PDB file of C-alpha atoms in Angstrom:
ATOM      1  CA  ALA Q   1     154.135  85.308 148.986  1.00 44.00           C
ATOM      2  CA  GLU Q   2     152.106  88.132 146.856  1.00 46.00           C
ATOM      3  CA  TYR Q   3     152.111  89.855 150.041  1.00 47.00           C
ATOM      4  CA  MET Q   4     155.611  90.312 151.178  1.00 47.00           C
ATOM      5  CA  GLY Q   5     157.070  90.058 147.751  1.00 46.00           C
ATOM      6  CA  GLU Q   6     154.800  92.982 147.010  1.00 54.00           C
ATOM      7  CA  TYR Q   7     156.302  94.511 150.556  1.00 52.00           C
ATOM      8  CA  VAL Q   8     159.667  93.955 148.897  1.00 49.00           C
ATOM      9  CA  PHE Q   9     159.194  95.617 145.318  1.00 52.00           C
ATOM     10  CA  PRO Q  10     158.929  99.014 145.591  1.00 51.00           C
ATOM     11  CA  PRO Q  11     162.075  99.904 147.612  1.00 53.00           C
ATOM     12  CA  SER Q  12     164.144  97.748 145.353  1.00 52.00           C
ATOM     13  CA  THR Q  13     162.398  99.582 142.276  1.00 55.00           C
ATOM     14  CA  ALA Q  14     162.612 102.863 143.929  1.00 53.00           C
ATOM     15  CA  LEU Q  15     166.642 101.742 144.896  1.00 56.00           C
ATOM     16  CA  HIS Q  16     166.755 101.541 141.263  1.00 53.00           C
ATOM     17  CA  TRP Q  17     166.187 105.296 140.864  1.00 51.00           C
ATOM     18  CA  ILE Q  18     168.094 106.573 144.192  1.00 56.00           C
ATOM     19  CA  GLY Q  19     171.050 105.171 143.278  1.00 56.00           C
ATOM     20  CA  GLY Q  20     174.112 106.010 140.953  1.00 63.00           C
ATOM     21  CA  PRO Q  21     174.950 102.350 140.011  1.00 67.00           C
ATOM     22  CA  ALA Q  22     171.455 100.531 140.219  1.00 70.00           C
ATOM     23  CA  TRP Q  23     169.934 103.746 138.064  1.00 73.00           C
ATOM     24  CA  GLY Q  24     172.785 102.538 135.255  1.00 72.00           C
ATOM     25  CA  TRP Q  25     171.434  98.747 135.810  1.00 77.00           C
ATOM     26  CA  HIS Q  26     167.497  99.670 135.560  1.00 80.00           C
ATOM     27  CA  SER Q  27     167.714 102.570 132.872  1.00 82.00           C
ATOM     28  CA  VAL Q  28     167.307 100.493 129.486  1.00 86.00           C
ATOM     29  CA  HIS Q  29     164.686  99.095 130.828  1.00 88.00           C
ATOM     30  CA  HIS Q  30     163.064 103.134 131.185  1.00 87.00           C
ATOM     31  CA  SER Q  31     164.790 104.163 127.244  1.00 87.00           C
ATOM     32  CA  GLY Q  32     161.873 102.497 125.283  1.00 87.00           C
ATOM     33  CA  GLU Q  33     160.653 106.380 123.664  1.00 89.00           C
ATOM     34  CA  ASP Q  34     157.361 103.799 122.727  1.00 89.00           C
ATOM     35  CA  TYR Q  35     155.271 102.678 125.447  1.00 90.00           C
ATOM     36  CA  ASN Q  36     153.436  99.208 125.086  1.00 90.00           C
ATOM     37  CA  LEU Q  37     153.968  95.754 125.994  1.00 89.00           C
ATOM     38  CA  ALA Q  38     157.106  95.137 124.434  1.00 87.00           C
ATOM     39  CA  THR Q  39     158.645  97.830 127.349  1.00 89.00           C
ATOM     40  CA  ALA Q  40     157.931  95.314 129.664  1.00 87.00           C
ATOM     41  CA  LEU Q  41     160.286  93.071 128.221  1.00 85.00           C
ATOM     42  CA  ARG Q  42     163.166  95.302 128.086  1.00 86.00           C
ATOM     43  CA  GLN Q  43     165.710  95.099 130.822  1.00 84.00           C
ATOM     44  CA  GLY Q  44     168.854  95.646 131.887  1.00 82.00           C
ATOM     45  CA  ALA Q  45     171.494  93.026 131.623  1.00 80.00           C
ATOM     46  CA  PHE Q  46     172.610  94.053 134.807  1.00 79.00           C
ATOM     47  CA  GLN Q  47     169.534  94.610 137.285  1.00 75.00           C
ATOM     48  CA  PRO Q  48     169.076  91.560 139.173  1.00 71.00           C
ATOM     49  CA  LEU Q  49     172.578  92.329 140.792  1.00 72.00           C
ATOM     50  CA  ASN Q  50     170.430  94.548 142.765  1.00 68.00           C
ATOM     51  CA  SER Q  51     167.060  93.459 142.548  1.00 66.00           C
ATOM     52  CA  CYS Q  52     168.366  89.700 144.031  1.00 66.00           C
ATOM     53  CA  TRP Q  53     169.029  91.109 147.387  1.00 67.00           C
ATOM     54  CA  PHE Q  54     165.417  92.335 148.458  1.00 65.00           C
ATOM     55  CA  GLN Q  55     164.403  89.087 146.820  1.00 67.00           C
ATOM     56  CA  LEU Q  56     167.148  86.883 148.909  1.00 70.00           C
ATOM     57  CA  SER Q  57     165.461  88.185 152.485  1.00 68.00           C
ATOM     58  CA  LEU Q  58     162.476  86.839 151.687  1.00 68.00           C
ATOM     59  CA  ALA Q  59     163.886  83.229 151.228  1.00 68.00           C
ATOM     60  CA  LEU Q  60     163.883  83.481 154.894  1.00 72.00           C
ATOM     61  CA  PHE Q  61     160.390  83.186 155.040  1.00 72.00           C
ATOM     62  CA  ILE Q  62     158.909  82.146 151.678  1.00 74.00           C
ATOM     63  CA  PRO Q  63     159.701  78.159 150.127  1.00 76.00           C
ATOM     64  CA  PRO Q  64     161.235  78.747 146.671  1.00 75.00           C
ATOM     65  CA  ARG Q  65     158.688  76.999 145.082  1.00 78.00           C
ATOM     66  CA  LEU Q  66     156.070  78.822 145.953  1.00 76.00           C
ATOM     67  CA  TRP Q  67     158.316  82.285 145.623  1.00 73.00           C
ATOM     68  CA  ILE Q  68     159.026  81.244 141.501  1.00 74.00           C
ATOM     69  CA  THR Q  69     155.000  81.032 141.095  1.00 76.00           C
ATOM     70  CA  HIS Q  70     155.242  84.311 142.227  1.00 72.00           C
ATOM     71  CA  GLN Q  71     157.626  85.271 140.107  1.00 73.00           C
ATOM     72  CA  ALA Q  72     155.789  84.443 137.023  1.00 76.00           C
ATOM     73  CA  LEU Q  73     152.974  85.962 138.919  1.00 78.00           C
ATOM     74  CA  ASN Q  74     154.598  88.906 139.284  1.00 76.00           C
ATOM     75  CA  THR Q  75     155.958  88.739 135.818  1.00 78.00           C
ATOM     76  CA  LEU Q  76     152.124  88.496 133.979  1.00 82.00           C
ATOM     77  CA  VAL Q  77     150.839  91.590 136.055  1.00 81.00           C
ATOM     78  CA  GLN Q  78     153.380  94.102 135.350  1.00 84.00           C
ATOM     79  CA  PHE Q  79     153.308  93.088 131.599  1.00 88.00           C
ATOM     80  CA  TRP Q  80     150.056  93.828 130.190  1.00 88.00           C
ATOM     81  CA  ILE Q  81     150.200  97.663 132.862  1.00 91.00           C
ATOM     82  CA  HIS Q  82     153.028  98.559 130.189  1.00 92.00           C
ATOM     83  CA  THR Q  83     150.425 100.112 127.375  1.00 90.00           C
ATOM     84  CA  SER Q  84     149.060 103.234 126.480  1.00 88.00           C
ATOM     85  CA  GLU Q  85     145.725 102.550 125.295  1.00 86.00           C
ATOM     86  CA  VAL Q  86     144.217 101.643 128.558  1.00 86.00           C
ATOM     87  CA  ARG Q  87     142.925 104.615 130.276  1.00 87.00           C
ATOM     88  CA  ARG Q  88     141.216 104.142 133.801  1.00 89.00           C
ATOM     89  CA  LEU Q  89     140.543 101.068 135.591  1.00 90.00           C
ATOM     90  CA  PRO Q  90     136.517 101.147 136.844  1.00 89.00           C
ATOM     91  CA  LEU Q  91     135.077 100.036 140.714  1.00 89.00           C
ATOM     92  CA  GLY Q  92     137.324 102.005 142.083  1.00 88.00           C
ATOM     93  CA  LEU Q  93     140.434  99.793 141.215  1.00 91.00           C
ATOM     94  CA  GLU Q  94     142.558 102.373 140.446  1.00 92.00           C
ATOM     95  CA  TYR Q  95     143.015 103.244 144.403  1.00 92.00           C
ATOM     96  CA  ILE Q  96     144.342  99.850 145.156  1.00 89.00           C
ATOM     97  CA  LEU Q  97     146.379  98.467 141.494  1.00 89.00           C
ATOM     98  CA  ASN Q  98     149.049  99.591 140.026  1.00 89.00           C
ATOM     99  CA  THR Q  99     147.437 100.482 136.679  1.00 92.00           C
ATOM    100  CA  ALA Q 100     148.846 101.534 133.346  1.00 91.00           C
ATOM    101  CA  SER Q 101     147.862 104.667 133.691  1.00 92.00           C
ATOM    102  CA  HIS Q 102     149.774 104.582 136.814  1.00 93.00           C
ATOM    103  CA  HIS Q 103     152.862 102.776 135.315  1.00 93.00           C
ATOM    104  CA  ARG Q 104     152.758 105.582 132.799  1.00 93.00           C
ATOM    105  CA  MET Q 105     153.626 108.058 135.286  1.00 92.00           C
ATOM    106  CA  HIS Q 106     156.703 105.504 135.763  1.00 91.00           C
ATOM    107  CA  HIS Q 107     157.838 105.483 132.522  1.00 92.00           C
ATOM    108  CA  ARG Q 108     157.210 109.406 131.472  1.00 91.00           C
ATOM    109  CA  PRO Q 109     160.182 111.284 132.057  1.00 87.00           C
ATOM    110  CA  PRO Q 110     161.185 112.033 135.219  1.00 83.00           C
ATOM    111  CA  GLY Q 111     159.368 108.822 136.136  1.00 79.00           C
ATOM    112  CA  ASN Q 112     160.625 109.377 140.051  1.00 82.00           C
ATOM    113  CA  CYS Q 113     156.941 108.314 141.750  1.00 86.00           C
ATOM    114  CA  ASN Q 114     154.717 105.467 141.528  1.00 88.00           C
ATOM    115  CA  TYR Q 115     157.001 102.611 142.841  1.00 84.00           C
ATOM    116  CA  ALA Q 116     154.878  99.743 142.673  1.00 81.00           C
ATOM    117  CA  GLY Q 117     154.872  96.052 141.779  1.00 79.00           C
ATOM    118  CA  TRP Q 118     151.174  95.297 141.202  1.00 81.00           C
ATOM    119  CA  LEU Q 119     149.672  97.283 144.709  1.00 84.00           C
ATOM    120  CA  ILE Q 120     149.638 100.923 144.146  1.00 88.00           C
ATOM    121  CA  ILE Q 121     149.333 101.622 147.773  1.00 87.00           C
ATOM    122  CA  TRP Q 122     152.706 101.451 149.452  1.00 84.00           C
ATOM    123  CA  ASP Q 123     152.794 103.948 146.892  1.00 85.00           C
ATOM    124  CA  ARG Q 124     149.855 105.858 148.101  1.00 88.00           C
ATOM    125  CA  VAL Q 125     150.502 106.095 151.978  1.00 86.00           C
ATOM    126  CA  PHE Q 126     154.430 106.749 151.086  1.00 83.00           C
ATOM    127  CA  GLY Q 127     153.991 109.367 149.330  1.00 83.00           C
ATOM    128  CA  THR Q 128     155.722 108.057 146.394  1.00 85.00           C
ATOM    129  CA  PHE Q 129     152.449 108.358 144.061  1.00 90.00           C
ATOM    130  CA  GLN Q 130     151.872 110.813 141.212  1.00 90.00           C
ATOM    131  CA  PRO Q 131     147.718 110.776 139.406  1.00 92.00           C
ATOM    132  CA  GLU Q 132     147.817 110.873 135.273  1.00 91.00           C
ATOM    133  CA  THR Q 133     145.935 113.892 134.924  1.00 90.00           C
ATOM    134  CA  HIS Q 134     146.581 114.666 131.443  1.00 88.00           C
ATOM    135  CA  VAL Q 135     147.305 111.813 127.954  1.00 87.00           C
ATOM    136  CA  ALA Q 136     150.772 112.661 126.474  1.00 87.00           C
ATOM    137  CA  ASP Q 137     152.926 110.684 123.592  1.00 88.00           C
ATOM    138  CA  TYR Q 138     156.317 111.504 126.444  1.00 89.00           C
ATOM    139  CA  TYR Q 139     158.914 108.606 127.307  1.00 91.00           C
ATOM    140  CA  GLY Q 140     161.574 107.675 128.007  1.00 88.00           C
ATOM    141  CA  LEU Q 141     164.555 108.709 129.456  1.00 86.00           C
ATOM    142  CA  ALA Q 142     165.595 112.370 130.471  1.00 83.00           C
ATOM    143  CA  GLN Q 143     168.864 111.945 128.182  1.00 83.00           C
ATOM    144  CA  PRO Q 144     167.451 109.388 125.677  1.00 86.00           C
ATOM    145  CA  TYR Q 145     169.701 107.282 123.922  1.00 85.00           C
ATOM    146  CA  ALA Q 146     171.264 108.098 120.491  1.00 85.00           C
ATOM    147  CA  THR Q 147     171.484 104.763 119.125  1.00 87.00           C
ATOM    148  CA  PHE Q 148     169.476 101.387 119.314  1.00 89.00           C
ATOM    149  CA  ASP Q 149     172.960  98.670 119.683  1.00 89.00           C
ATOM    150  CA  PRO Q 150     171.501  97.233 123.324  1.00 88.00           C
ATOM    151  CA  ILE Q 151     175.305  97.227 124.084  1.00 88.00           C
ATOM    152  CA  ASP Q 152     175.964 100.703 124.008  1.00 87.00           C
ATOM    153  CA  ALA Q 153     172.279 101.095 126.379  1.00 86.00           C
ATOM    154  CA  ASN Q 154     173.443  98.851 128.856  1.00 85.00           C
ATOM    155  CA  LEU Q 155     176.473 100.545 129.441  1.00 83.00           C
ATOM    156  CA  SER Q 156     175.900 104.751 128.558  1.00 80.00           C
ATOM    157  CA  HIS Q 157     175.017 105.598 132.232  1.00 76.00           C
ATOM    158  CA  TRP Q 158     178.425 104.406 133.327  1.00 75.00           C
ATOM    159  CA  ARG Q 159     179.755 106.325 130.978  1.00 72.00           C
ATOM    160  CA  ARG Q 160     177.324 109.913 131.899  1.00 70.00           C
ATOM    161  CA  ILE Q 161     178.065 109.731 135.468  1.00 67.00           C
ATOM    162  CA  GLY Q 162     181.837 110.800 136.703  1.00 58.00           C
ATOM    163  CA  ALA Q 163     183.112 108.557 139.680  1.00 48.00           C
ATOM    164  CA  SER Q 164     182.470 111.501 142.030  1.00 46.00           C
ATOM    165  CA  ARG Q 165     178.781 110.072 141.158  1.00 56.00           C
ATOM    166  CA  VAL Q 166     178.912 106.559 141.574  1.00 52.00           C
ATOM    167  CA  LEU Q 167     177.328 106.844 145.156  1.00 51.00           C
ATOM    168  CA  GLY Q 168     175.234 109.968 143.897  1.00 52.00           C
ATOM    169  CA  ARG Q 169     171.550 110.368 144.594  1.00 52.00           C
ATOM    170  CA  ARG Q 170     169.390 110.785 141.504  1.00 56.00           C
ATOM    171  CA  VAL Q 171     166.651 111.589 143.733  1.00 59.00           C
ATOM    172  CA  ARG Q 172     165.285 112.247 147.354  1.00 61.00           C
ATOM    173  CA  HIS Q 173     161.637 111.469 149.012  1.00 60.00           C
ATOM    174  CA  PRO Q 174     160.498 112.457 151.964  1.00 64.00           C
ATOM    175  CA  TRP Q 175     158.644 108.611 152.661  1.00 62.00           C
ATOM    176  CA  ARG Q 176     155.861 110.196 154.926  1.00 71.00           C
ATOM    177  CA  PHE Q 177     153.561 107.433 156.327  1.00 68.00           C
ATOM    178  CA  SER Q 178     149.766 108.869 155.828  1.00 72.00           C
ATOM    179  CA  LEU Q 179     146.810 106.468 155.986  1.00 76.00           C
ATOM    180  CA  ARG Q 180     144.823 109.405 154.411  1.00 78.00           C
ATOM    181  CA  LYS Q 181     146.393 109.379 151.536  1.00 78.00           C
ATOM    182  CA  LEU Q 182     144.653 106.086 150.611  1.00 78.00           C
ATOM    183  CA  VAL Q 183     141.339 107.431 150.187  1.00 77.00           C
ATOM    184  CA  GLU Q 184     142.782 111.221 148.705  1.00 83.00           C
ATOM    185  CA  PRO Q 185     140.860 111.160 145.259  1.00 83.00           C
ATOM    186  CA  ILE Q 186     142.411 110.972 141.849  1.00 86.00           C
ATOM    187  CA  PRO Q 187     142.248 113.995 139.370  1.00 84.00           C
ATOM    188  CA  PRO Q 188     139.890 112.721 136.643  1.00 83.00           C
ATOM    189  CA  LEU Q 189     142.651 111.245 133.336  1.00 83.00           C
ATOM    190  CA  GLU Q 190     141.715 114.361 129.889  1.00 80.00           C
ATOM    191  CA  GLY Q 191     142.827 114.128 126.507  1.00 72.00           C
ATOM    192  CA  GLU Q 192     142.698 110.529 124.316  1.00 70.00           C
ATOM    193  CA  PRO Q 193     145.750 108.488 123.241  1.00 67.00           C
ATOM    194  CA  ALA Q 194     144.901 108.488 119.344  1.00 63.00           C
ATOM    195  CA  ALA Q 195     145.219 112.498 120.109  1.00 66.00           C
ATOM    196  CA  ALA Q 196     147.752 112.565 122.478  1.00 69.00           C
ATOM    197  CA  PRO Q 197     150.737 115.632 122.020  1.00 70.00           C
ATOM    198  CA  ARG Q 198     154.427 115.117 121.667  1.00 74.00           C
ATOM    199  CA  LYS Q 199     157.251 116.321 123.513  1.00 76.00           C
ATOM    200  CA  ARG Q 200     159.531 115.392 121.481  1.00 80.00           C
ATOM    201  CA  ALA Q 201     161.125 113.352 118.465  1.00 82.00           C
ATOM    202  CA  LYS Q 202     161.821 110.129 118.928  1.00 86.00           C
ATOM    203  CA  LEU Q 203     164.971 107.842 118.026  1.00 85.00           C
ATOM    204  CA  THR Q 204     163.870 106.511 114.407  1.00 85.00           C
ATOM    205  CA  GLY Q 205     167.464 105.798 112.753  1.00 83.00           C
ATOM    206  CA  SER Q 206     168.044 105.371 109.189  1.00 86.00           C
ATOM    207  CA  MET Q 207     167.430 102.584 107.104  1.00 87.00           C
ATOM    208  CA  SER Q 208     166.922 101.602 104.047  1.00 87.00           C
ATOM    209  CA  THR Q 209     163.171  99.121 103.406  1.00 90.00           C
ATOM    210  CA  ILE Q 210     165.181  96.356 102.378  1.00 92.00           C
ATOM    211  CA  TRP Q 211     167.872  96.775 105.643  1.00 91.00           C
ATOM    212  CA  ARG Q 212     164.898  96.864 107.310  1.00 92.00           C
ATOM    213  CA  HIS Q 213     163.464  93.736 106.594  1.00 94.00           C
ATOM    214  CA  TYR Q 214     166.882  92.173 106.811  1.00 93.00           C
ATOM    215  CA  VAL Q 215     167.307  93.450 110.490  1.00 92.00           C
ATOM    216  CA  ALA Q 216     162.937  92.298 110.834  1.00 93.00           C
ATOM    217  CA  ALA Q 217     164.604  89.095 110.088  1.00 94.00           C
ATOM    218  CA  HIS Q 218     167.540  88.427 112.178  1.00 94.00           C
ATOM    219  CA  SER Q 219     166.039  90.196 115.164  1.00 93.00           C
ATOM    220  CA  VAL Q 220     163.240  86.771 114.934  1.00 93.00           C
ATOM    221  CA  VAL Q 221     166.239  84.531 114.291  1.00 93.00           C
ATOM    222  CA  LEU Q 222     167.864  86.151 117.007  1.00 92.00           C
ATOM    223  CA  ILE Q 223     165.297  86.108 119.682  1.00 91.00           C
ATOM    224  CA  VAL Q 224     164.691  81.996 118.568  1.00 92.00           C
ATOM    225  CA  LEU Q 225     168.543  80.776 118.969  1.00 90.00           C
ATOM    226  CA  ALA Q 226     168.908  83.075 122.088  1.00 88.00           C
ATOM    227  CA  TYR Q 227     166.093  81.368 123.485  1.00 86.00           C
ATOM    228  CA  MET Q 228     167.320  78.117 122.437  1.00 86.00           C
ATOM    229  CA  HIS Q 229     171.378  79.260 124.072  1.00 84.00           C
ATOM    230  CA  VAL Q 230     169.483  79.583 127.661  1.00 81.00           C
ATOM    231  CA  VAL Q 231     167.533  76.343 127.490  1.00 80.00           C
ATOM    232  CA  ARG Q 232     170.795  74.537 126.223  1.00 79.00           C
ATOM    233  CA  VAL Q 233     172.791  75.630 128.887  1.00 75.00           C
ATOM    234  CA  GLU Q 234     170.666  75.399 132.280  1.00 72.00           C
ATOM    235  CA  THR Q 235     169.498  72.086 130.957  1.00 74.00           C
ATOM    236  CA  ALA Q 236     173.456  70.973 130.342  1.00 67.00           C
ATOM    237  CA  GLY Q 237     174.264  72.544 133.538  1.00 61.00           C
ATOM    238  CA  ALA Q 238     178.252  73.602 131.565  1.00 58.00           C
ATOM    239  CA  ALA Q 239     177.682  77.305 130.994  1.00 57.00           C
ATOM    240  CA  SER Q 240     181.294  77.543 129.911  1.00 60.00           C
ATOM    241  CA  ALA Q 241     180.288  75.010 126.630  1.00 59.00           C
ATOM    242  CA  GLY Q 242     178.350  78.326 125.616  1.00 74.00           C
ATOM    243  CA  ALA Q 243     179.992  80.833 125.858  1.00 79.00           C
ATOM    244  CA  ALA Q 244     181.311  81.583 122.292  1.00 81.00           C
ATOM    245  CA  GLU Q 245     177.248  80.915 121.591  1.00 83.00           C
ATOM    246  CA  ALA Q 246     176.573  84.114 123.845  1.00 85.00           C
ATOM    247  CA  ALA Q 247     179.857  86.204 122.425  1.00 87.00           C
ATOM    248  CA  PHE Q 248     178.245  85.876 119.360  1.00 89.00           C
ATOM    249  CA  LEU Q 249     174.432  86.417 120.068  1.00 90.00           C
ATOM    250  CA  LEU Q 250     175.834  89.199 121.625  1.00 90.00           C
ATOM    251  CA  LEU Q 251     177.774  90.736 118.793  1.00 91.00           C
ATOM    252  CA  THR Q 252     174.668  90.198 116.342  1.00 92.00           C
ATOM    253  CA  ALA Q 253     172.793  92.069 118.520  1.00 92.00           C
ATOM    254  CA  HIS Q 254     175.256  94.810 118.751  1.00 91.00           C
ATOM    255  CA  SER Q 255     175.207  94.861 114.328  1.00 92.00           C
ATOM    256  CA  LEU Q 256     172.129  95.036 114.470  1.00 92.00           C
ATOM    257  CA  GLY Q 257     171.350  97.969 116.602  1.00 92.00           C
ATOM    258  CA  ILE Q 258     174.289  99.784 114.545  1.00 92.00           C
ATOM    259  CA  ILE Q 259     172.422  98.895 111.063  1.00 92.00           C
ATOM    260  CA  SER Q 260     169.371 100.581 112.858  1.00 92.00           C
ATOM    261  CA  ASP Q 261     171.142 103.602 113.396  1.00 90.00           C
ATOM    262  CA  ASP Q 262     172.185 104.165 110.054  1.00 89.00           C
ATOM    263  CA  SER Q 263     172.259 101.070 107.521  1.00 86.00           C
ATOM    264  CA  SER Q 264     174.280 102.990 104.616  1.00 87.00           C
ATOM    265  CA  SER Q 265     176.853 104.007 107.503  1.00 86.00           C
ATOM    266  CA  SER Q 266     180.311 102.145 106.923  1.00 88.00           C
ATOM    267  CA  ARG Q 267     180.652 100.864 110.365  1.00 88.00           C
ATOM    268  CA  ALA Q 268     177.201  99.388 110.151  1.00 87.00           C
ATOM    269  CA  LEU Q 269     178.886  97.071 106.915  1.00 87.00           C
ATOM    270  CA  VAL Q 270     181.970  96.913 108.689  1.00 89.00           C
ATOM    271  CA  ALA Q 271     179.856  95.812 112.216  1.00 87.00           C
ATOM    272  CA  GLU Q 272     177.880  93.053 110.146  1.00 87.00           C
ATOM    273  CA  GLY Q 273     180.949  91.700 107.939  1.00 88.00           C
ATOM    274  CA  VAL Q 274     183.291  90.517 111.022  1.00 88.00           C
ATOM    275  CA  ARG Q 275     179.518  88.982 112.620  1.00 86.00           C
ATOM    276  CA  TRP Q 276     179.113  86.553 109.097  1.00 86.00           C
ATOM    277  CA  ALA Q 277     183.010  86.408 109.537  1.00 75.00           C
TER     278      ALA Q 277
END
């Protein structure tokens, strides 16, 4: 299950990058300008619309319970590689596994490389591998978001593309198969994370200390309520009954995002007033 799941993961991820609509779903994951473990949890709301088709094909060969186990293990493996603190792994593991170093290149603009889940060998043999040679504090989208609003983030890409580009391709890979690439040396990594150069200013927002604590506290409450909502809907089997709850959770996330942009703006005060009304 692990092998077959990994075999379809790179094409699924590559499609996120190549296709216009698919990139609109996946770009949310790549929007984080700080590369840390929280980035692994930053997922687009519509991304499953693309991944599910590759995963459904495996239902012909893998029992559902075994596939669920694979998904859990795959998530755990990919969680830890979202960090800028780990440099290179020893014992030649960099030639086989998708490591933090390899995945950093996937998140560094333009990032059109290293699509693997946990085995980097697929990228190496198909020509989509790009080694990290220099440490740099440069992550996120080539055209970064100008807001912390999660709803805006999920819709931002669709405003940037016109109707003629919906089915356009962002990236073109030659996809040349070469076993020789498996033993091609990986260049050394230069630089230290603490002294990594920053290529552009990051989105920071404008919040007073009081509002900063306010957003932090309500974000924790939001996470807890969202988890309780998902559990309740799944166990009760009544998704329609939780529509009002889901709308309130979305409104809360939207409001906290606007406050994070500029807590003194009238837009932030109106959004939070509506949420409490």
